[in-house]
Short mmCIF file of C-alpha atoms in Angstrom, two decimals:
data_model
loop_
_atom_site.label_atom_id
_atom_site.label_comp_id
_atom_site.label_asym_id
_atom_site.label_seq_id
_atom_site.Cartn_x
_atom_site.Cartn_y
_atom_site.Cartn_z
CA MET M 35 -2.68 -28.06 -12.18
CA ARG M 36 -1.43 -29.39 -14.94
CA ARG M 37 -4.27 -28.84 -16.66
CA THR M 38 -4.64 -26.11 -15.55
CA LEU M 39 -0.69 -24.75 -17.08
CA GLN M 40 -2.01 -26.54 -20.52
CA TRP M 41 -5.54 -23.85 -20.70
CA VAL M 42 -3.76 -21.18 -19.81
CA ARG M 43 -1.15 -21.49 -22.17
CA GLY M 44 -3.10 -21.91 -24.60
CA PHE M 45 -5.64 -19.04 -23.76
CA PHE M 46 -3.50 -16.85 -25.60
CA GLY M 47 -2.41 -19.22 -28.23
CA THR M 48 1.59 -19.15 -26.94
CA SER M 49 3.66 -18.60 -23.62
CA THR M 50 3.60 -14.94 -22.77
CA LYS M 51 7.52 -15.90 -22.31
CA LYS M 52 8.74 -16.16 -25.65
CA SER M 53 8.98 -12.70 -27.33
CA GLN M 54 9.75 -11.17 -24.29
CA PRO M 55 13.60 -10.00 -24.78
CA ALA M 56 16.03 -10.44 -22.37
CA THR M 57 17.93 -7.95 -19.64
CA THR M 58 21.55 -8.22 -18.75
CA SER M 59 20.17 -8.81 -14.30
CA GLN M 60 16.60 -9.29 -15.11
CA LEU M 61 16.48 -7.11 -11.79
CA GLY M 62 15.79 -9.97 -9.88
CA HIS M 63 14.40 -12.46 -12.19
CA ALA M 64 14.60 -16.09 -11.33
CA ASP M 65 17.88 -17.10 -12.72
CA LYS M 66 16.66 -21.26 -12.51
CA GLU M 67 13.83 -22.12 -14.02
CA THR M 68 11.33 -24.80 -11.57
CA SER M 69 9.66 -27.67 -12.46
CA ASP M 70 7.37 -27.37 -9.78
CA PRO M 71 3.70 -27.03 -11.58
CA VAL M 72 2.11 -24.66 -8.77
CA PHE M 73 4.36 -22.67 -9.55
CA LEU M 74 4.30 -22.97 -13.33
CA ALA M 75 1.01 -22.96 -13.67
CA VAL M 76 0.64 -19.90 -11.49
CA ASP M 77 3.29 -17.72 -13.31
CA GLU M 78 1.22 -18.92 -16.37
CA VAL M 79 -2.09 -17.54 -14.90
CA SER M 80 -0.27 -14.27 -14.02
CA GLY M 81 1.56 -13.78 -16.89
CA SER M 82 -2.26 -14.81 -18.58
CA LEU M 83 -3.90 -12.03 -17.21
CA GLN M 84 -1.32 -9.35 -17.99
CA GLU M 85 -1.51 -9.72 -21.33
CA GLY M 86 -5.29 -9.39 -21.23
CA LEU M 87 -4.33 -6.57 -18.63
CA LEU M 88 -1.89 -4.97 -20.74
CA SER M 89 -3.78 -5.05 -23.89
CA TRP M 90 -7.82 -3.64 -22.62
CA LEU M 91 -4.69 -0.50 -21.01
CA LEU M 92 -2.89 0.22 -24.65
CA ASN M 93 -6.93 -0.16 -26.30
CA VAL M 94 -4.64 -2.43 -29.23
CA GLU M 95 -5.72 -6.32 -29.81
CA PRO M 96 -3.18 -9.07 -28.37
CA HIS M 97 -1.16 -9.87 -31.80
CA GLN M 98 -0.28 -5.69 -31.57
CA LEU M 99 1.20 -6.66 -28.93
CA GLU M 100 3.87 -9.48 -30.43
CA LYS M 101 5.35 -6.87 -33.14
CA THR M 102 8.92 -6.53 -32.04
CA ASP M 103 10.81 -3.40 -32.69
CA GLU M 104 14.33 -3.19 -33.24
CA ARG M 105 14.49 -0.54 -30.64
CA THR M 106 13.55 -2.49 -27.58
CA SER M 107 16.80 -3.95 -26.09
CA ALA M 108 18.38 -0.67 -26.16
CA ILE M 109 16.13 1.35 -24.84
CA VAL M 110 14.77 -1.13 -21.98
CA ALA M 111 18.93 -2.49 -21.36
CA GLN M 112 18.53 2.47 -20.95
CA LEU M 113 15.15 2.07 -18.15
CA GLU M 114 16.89 -0.85 -16.57
CA SER M 115 20.24 0.62 -15.78
CA ARG M 116 17.94 3.83 -13.87
CA ILE M 117 15.66 1.74 -12.13
CA SER M 118 18.53 0.06 -10.35
CA SER M 119 20.65 3.42 -10.46
CA GLY M 120 17.42 4.77 -8.44
CA LYS M 121 16.79 7.95 -11.31
CA LEU M 122 13.37 7.41 -13.12
CA GLU M 123 12.85 10.84 -14.59
CA GLU M 124 9.54 10.11 -14.27
CA LEU M 125 9.20 8.61 -10.42
CA PRO M 126 6.94 10.83 -8.94
CA ARG M 127 7.87 12.00 -5.27
CA GLN M 128 6.98 11.37 -2.04
CA PRO M 129 3.74 13.80 -1.41
CA LEU M 130 5.17 16.11 1.43
CA ILE M 131 2.02 15.54 3.14
CA LEU M 132 2.30 11.77 3.61
CA PRO M 133 5.02 11.39 6.12
CA LYS M 134 2.79 12.88 9.09
CA LEU M 135 -1.13 10.51 7.46
CA LEU M 136 1.12 7.35 7.39
CA GLN M 137 1.73 8.14 11.77
CA ALA M 138 -1.50 9.32 12.09
CA LEU M 139 -3.35 6.68 10.33
CA SER M 140 -0.85 4.32 12.48
CA LYS M 141 -2.59 4.95 15.07
CA GLU M 142 -5.24 2.41 15.73
CA ASN M 143 -6.43 4.54 17.74
CA SER M 144 -6.51 7.79 16.54
CA ASP M 145 -7.99 10.42 17.39
CA ARG M 146 -10.56 11.21 14.74
CA ARG M 147 -10.35 14.59 15.35
CA GLU M 148 -6.37 14.96 14.41
CA LEU M 149 -7.12 12.71 11.14
CA VAL M 150 -9.91 15.58 10.22
CA SER M 151 -7.28 18.56 11.15
CA ILE M 152 -4.71 16.81 9.40
CA ILE M 153 -6.46 16.39 6.00
CA LEU M 154 -8.26 19.96 5.92
CA LYS M 155 -5.40 21.97 6.16
CA ASP M 156 -4.65 20.90 2.47
CA PRO M 157 -7.96 22.02 0.56
CA ALA M 158 -7.10 19.95 -3.05
CA LEU M 159 -6.59 16.73 -0.48
CA THR M 160 -9.86 18.01 0.92
CA ASN M 161 -11.71 17.89 -1.73
CA ARG M 162 -10.43 14.43 -3.25
CA VAL M 163 -10.97 12.57 0.42
CA LEU M 164 -14.98 13.55 -0.51
CA GLN M 165 -14.11 12.83 -3.80
CA VAL M 166 -12.99 9.58 -3.65
CA ALA M 167 -15.01 8.33 -0.45
CA ASN M 168 -17.96 9.04 -2.11
CA SER M 169 -16.90 6.54 -5.14
CA PRO M 170 -18.79 3.11 -5.93
CA PHE M 171 -15.11 2.16 -4.29
CA PHE M 172 -16.17 3.21 -0.50
CA ARG M 173 -19.72 4.35 -0.65
CA SER M 174 -22.82 1.95 0.70
CA GLY M 175 -26.17 3.08 0.90
CA ASP M 176 -27.18 5.85 -0.82
CA GLN M 177 -25.95 8.32 1.88
CA HIS M 178 -23.71 12.05 0.37
CA ILE M 179 -20.61 12.11 2.34
CA GLU M 180 -20.38 16.58 2.19
CA SER M 181 -17.42 16.80 5.14
CA VAL M 182 -14.07 15.28 6.14
CA ASP M 183 -15.69 14.52 9.48
CA GLN M 184 -18.58 12.54 8.03
CA ALA M 185 -16.32 10.23 5.93
CA VAL M 186 -14.09 9.76 9.42
CA PHE M 187 -17.18 8.43 10.95
CA LEU M 188 -19.59 7.03 8.41
CA LEU M 189 -16.12 4.82 7.32
CA GLY M 190 -14.26 4.23 9.99
CA HIS M 191 -10.11 4.05 10.96
CA ARG M 192 -9.54 1.66 7.74
CA GLY M 193 -11.78 2.86 5.91
CA ILE M 194 -10.23 6.04 5.73
CA ARG M 195 -7.12 5.09 6.35
CA ASN M 196 -7.54 3.97 2.63
CA VAL M 197 -9.59 6.62 0.45
CA VAL M 198 -6.86 9.20 2.14
CA SER M 199 -4.26 6.43 0.23
CA ALA M 200 -6.25 6.55 -3.32
CA SER M 201 -6.58 10.65 -2.23
CA ILE M 202 -2.96 11.21 -2.92
CA MET M 203 -2.29 8.30 -5.28
CA GLN M 204 -5.16 10.78 -7.45
CA PRO M 205 -3.33 13.18 -8.88
CA MET M 206 -0.78 11.26 -10.33
CA LEU M 207 -2.59 8.61 -11.29
CA ALA M 208 -4.22 11.41 -13.45
CA ALA M 209 -3.98 12.15 -17.01
CA ARG M 210 -1.45 15.54 -18.30
CA ASP M 211 -3.45 14.91 -21.74
CA ASN M 212 -5.08 14.09 -24.78
CA ALA M 213 -2.70 11.22 -25.37
CA GLU M 214 -3.08 9.82 -22.32
CA ALA M 215 -6.63 9.73 -21.05
CA LEU M 216 -7.97 6.15 -21.48
CA PHE M 217 -4.68 4.88 -20.63
CA SER M 218 -5.01 6.95 -17.34
CA GLU M 219 -8.74 6.36 -16.32
CA ARG M 220 -8.36 2.92 -17.30
CA VAL M 221 -5.10 2.21 -14.65
CA TRP M 222 -7.22 4.40 -11.64
CA GLN M 223 -10.23 1.63 -12.00
CA TRP M 224 -7.95 -1.40 -12.48
CA GLY M 225 -5.62 -0.01 -9.55
CA MET M 226 -8.46 1.59 -7.41
CA THR M 227 -10.59 -1.92 -7.90
CA CYS M 228 -7.26 -4.28 -6.77
CA ALA M 229 -6.69 -2.16 -4.48
CA ARG M 230 -9.92 -3.00 -2.85
CA SER M 231 -9.00 -6.75 -3.24
CA ALA M 232 -5.52 -7.03 -1.91
CA GLU M 233 -7.32 -4.70 1.18
CA ALA M 234 -10.60 -7.47 1.24
CA VAL M 235 -8.12 -11.47 0.46
CA ALA M 236 -5.77 -9.48 3.31
CA ILE M 237 -8.80 -9.20 5.97
CA SER M 238 -9.87 -12.16 4.86
CA LYS M 239 -5.76 -13.69 6.03
CA GLY M 240 -5.48 -11.48 9.10
CA VAL M 241 -2.52 -9.53 8.09
CA ASP M 242 -2.43 -5.29 7.73
CA SER M 243 -5.32 -4.38 5.84
CA GLY M 244 -4.46 -0.65 5.06
CA ALA M 245 -1.16 -1.68 3.96
CA HIS M 246 -2.13 -3.76 1.23
CA PHE M 247 -4.86 -1.42 0.21
CA LEU M 248 -1.98 0.78 -0.30
CA LEU M 249 0.55 -1.93 -2.07
CA GLY M 250 -2.47 -2.58 -4.10
CA LEU M 251 -2.25 0.97 -6.07
CA LEU M 252 1.03 0.55 -6.44
CA PRO M 253 1.34 -1.53 -9.70
CA ALA M 254 -1.12 1.19 -11.43
CA LEU M 255 1.02 4.37 -10.07
CA SER M 256 4.28 1.37 -11.99
CA TYR M 257 2.26 1.38 -14.86
CA ILE M 258 1.40 5.05 -15.62
CA THR M 259 5.18 5.27 -14.37
CA LEU M 260 6.82 3.35 -16.83
CA ARG M 261 4.60 5.04 -19.33
CA ARG M 262 5.86 8.17 -18.89
CA GLU M 263 9.50 6.78 -18.97
CA VAL M 264 9.14 5.19 -22.15
CA GLN M 265 7.48 7.28 -23.44
CA ARG M 266 10.30 9.97 -22.77
CA LEU M 267 12.85 7.76 -23.55
CA TYR M 268 11.10 6.71 -26.81
CA LYS M 269 10.42 10.42 -28.38
CA ASP M 270 14.33 11.11 -27.26
CA ARG M 271 15.47 8.38 -29.58
CA CYS M 272 13.40 8.01 -32.42
CA ASN M 273 11.92 11.29 -32.48
CA ARG M 274 9.11 9.94 -32.83
CA GLU M 275 5.85 9.86 -30.76
CA GLU M 276 3.79 6.45 -30.90
CA VAL M 277 5.49 3.53 -28.44
CA PRO M 278 4.89 0.59 -30.43
CA PRO M 279 3.03 -1.92 -28.05
CA SER M 280 4.98 -3.83 -27.54
CA LEU M 281 7.66 -1.27 -26.53
CA PHE M 282 5.14 -0.78 -23.47
CA ARG M 283 5.07 -4.08 -23.06
CA ALA M 284 8.26 -5.92 -22.70
CA VAL M 285 8.80 -2.89 -19.80
CA PHE M 286 4.70 -2.99 -17.49
CA SER M 287 5.84 -7.15 -17.57
CA GLN M 288 9.85 -6.67 -17.24
CA PHE M 289 9.98 -3.32 -14.49
CA ASP M 290 6.77 -3.07 -12.79
CA TRP M 291 7.56 -4.49 -8.87
CA ALA M 292 10.84 -3.05 -9.56
CA THR M 293 9.36 0.36 -9.55
CA ALA M 294 6.82 0.04 -6.92
CA ARG M 295 9.46 -1.45 -4.95
CA LEU M 296 11.69 1.67 -6.03
CA VAL M 297 8.56 4.44 -5.25
CA ALA M 298 8.24 2.67 -1.94
CA GLN M 299 12.14 3.26 -1.31
CA LYS M 300 11.96 6.63 -2.63
CA TRP M 301 8.25 7.32 0.43
CA SER M 302 9.97 6.22 3.02
CA LEU M 303 6.97 3.66 3.34
CA PRO M 304 7.53 1.61 6.01
CA SER M 305 9.14 -1.11 5.85
CA SER M 306 6.47 -3.14 6.59
CA PHE M 307 4.58 -1.82 3.92
CA GLN M 308 8.21 -2.55 1.86
CA ALA M 309 7.79 -6.19 3.05
CA SER M 310 4.95 -7.21 1.85
CA LEU M 311 6.41 -6.30 -1.64
CA PRO M 312 7.53 -9.48 -4.05
CA ALA M 313 11.08 -9.56 -3.78
CA THR M 314 11.47 -10.27 -7.13
CA THR M 315 9.78 -10.36 -10.23
CA ARG M 316 8.57 -13.45 -9.65
CA PRO M 317 7.70 -15.76 -6.50
CA THR M 318 9.61 -18.86 -5.87
CA PRO M 319 7.71 -22.60 -5.56
CA MET M 320 7.12 -21.57 -1.64
CA GLN M 321 5.90 -17.82 -1.86
CA TYR M 322 3.54 -18.54 -5.28
CA SER M 323 0.59 -17.11 -3.06
CA THR M 324 -0.34 -14.39 -0.71
CA PRO M 325 -2.64 -11.58 0.29
CA LEU M 326 -1.03 -8.92 -2.58
CA ARG M 327 -0.27 -11.19 -5.30
CA ASP M 328 -3.95 -12.83 -5.11
CA GLY M 329 -6.08 -9.74 -4.71
CA ILE M 330 -3.92 -8.74 -7.95
CA MET M 331 -4.19 -11.43 -9.83
CA LEU M 332 -8.17 -11.60 -8.54
CA GLY M 333 -8.88 -7.67 -9.43
CA THR M 334 -7.52 -8.08 -12.50
CA ARG M 335 -9.79 -11.03 -13.61
CA GLU M 336 -12.18 -9.05 -12.65
CA VAL M 337 -12.27 -6.00 -13.76
CA LEU M 338 -11.78 -8.24 -17.44
CA ARG M 339 -15.26 -10.08 -17.11
CA HIS M 340 -16.51 -6.50 -16.23
CA VAL M 341 -15.04 -4.51 -19.71
CA ASN M 342 -16.49 -7.62 -21.09
CA HIS M 343 -12.28 -8.65 -22.32
CA PRO M 344 -10.82 -11.85 -22.70
CA THR M 345 -9.65 -13.30 -19.78
CA LEU M 346 -10.12 -16.77 -17.26
CA THR M 347 -13.48 -18.41 -15.94
CA GLU M 348 -14.42 -17.39 -12.58
CA GLU M 349 -13.16 -21.85 -11.80
CA GLU M 350 -10.30 -21.29 -13.08
CA LEU M 351 -9.77 -18.02 -11.45
CA ARG M 352 -10.55 -20.05 -8.06
CA GLN M 353 -7.43 -23.40 -8.97
CA VAL M 354 -4.30 -20.87 -8.09
CA LEU M 355 -5.75 -18.67 -5.14
CA LEU M 356 -5.23 -19.47 -2.50
CA LEU M 357 -8.60 -18.58 -0.66
CA GLU M 358 -11.24 -20.94 0.98
CA GLU M 359 -14.49 -21.19 -1.13
CA PRO M 360 -16.83 -18.53 0.70
CA GLN M 361 -14.07 -16.79 0.77
CA PHE M 362 -13.62 -16.86 -2.89
CA ASP M 363 -17.10 -15.91 -2.49
CA ARG M 364 -17.35 -13.70 -0.60
CA ILE M 365 -14.84 -11.54 -1.88
CA ARG M 366 -15.35 -11.21 -5.72
CA GLY M 367 -18.47 -11.03 -5.55
CA ALA M 368 -18.10 -7.18 -3.43
CA ILE M 369 -15.32 -7.19 -6.20
CA ALA M 370 -17.98 -7.37 -8.56
CA GLY M 371 -21.04 -4.98 -7.23
CA MET M 372 -17.76 -2.90 -7.29
CA LEU M 373 -17.87 -2.47 -10.37
CA GLU M 374 -21.74 -2.58 -11.68
CA LYS M 375 -22.11 0.10 -9.09
CA GLU M 376 -19.29 2.28 -10.64
CA ALA M 377 -20.97 1.38 -13.98
CA SER M 378 -23.69 2.96 -12.95
CA PRO M 379 -25.31 5.72 -13.85
CA ALA M 380 -25.11 8.40 -11.04
#
């Protein structure tokens, strides 16, 4: 693992911690460092993956994430205050249909007709369900899904539960204008890949895969929420539209999970769902690997590899995931295949 730590530091040339501005409370960051080599290795791998992810999402060179801005500390502090008080202006509201759907989907033996009826009462949701069900993230084979009833039949209880979760999230991740278009498109691809990856890891561990699929989408929702909040704050404070990439980096790396937890609380997600979210931004030495974290790390690496962005090798990733070799090969192969289908013309 010490060798792993060395290559991770070398991958981006320096530790990711050096340029991140500090805030007063750090919203749950560990108060003191640990010397546990496994913890340090995972911490570094996660940070390195995030650096590659951010340069791709923001469409900038890695060195642009390092440039400092004198307004960063003030805006980070203001944002921290908003998150602590639960008053993010851009925080998405709970979808009105979510409680009823969660109740219906929580029943393993729920009536298919009941579920179809709930979806069909919302025409916009119906259209999104069919769109997502026919996407490469879910569709297998050449058969086109033409109705919600058919989607429920073909995808099964677990499959339709995840399709509905993605369909509810989709409009919140959609671009509001041209300036958001590329970021929105990429964050959706990343979010869906991480969600399917977290679901697959959860299945291999024998835990609730549906919960992990939904939770795997929350970081993507956090990123676009934080992007909009920072855009608003920066414009108000600086009277400028173009936010420095380093400010986005500082905000994403410090407040991603805090924002995800805030969404989960405001949406009143089941306590079992919320319990799977990291209690802090950095895990403790004894909790450095969970199905959610492993799924997001594996999904992030596969997205970056798929778009030919510099990232970890397969062997390097294996060293920090708690997956048996056959599990790793099966999940990685499935995620890679899904991304290849998405890139292929219809």
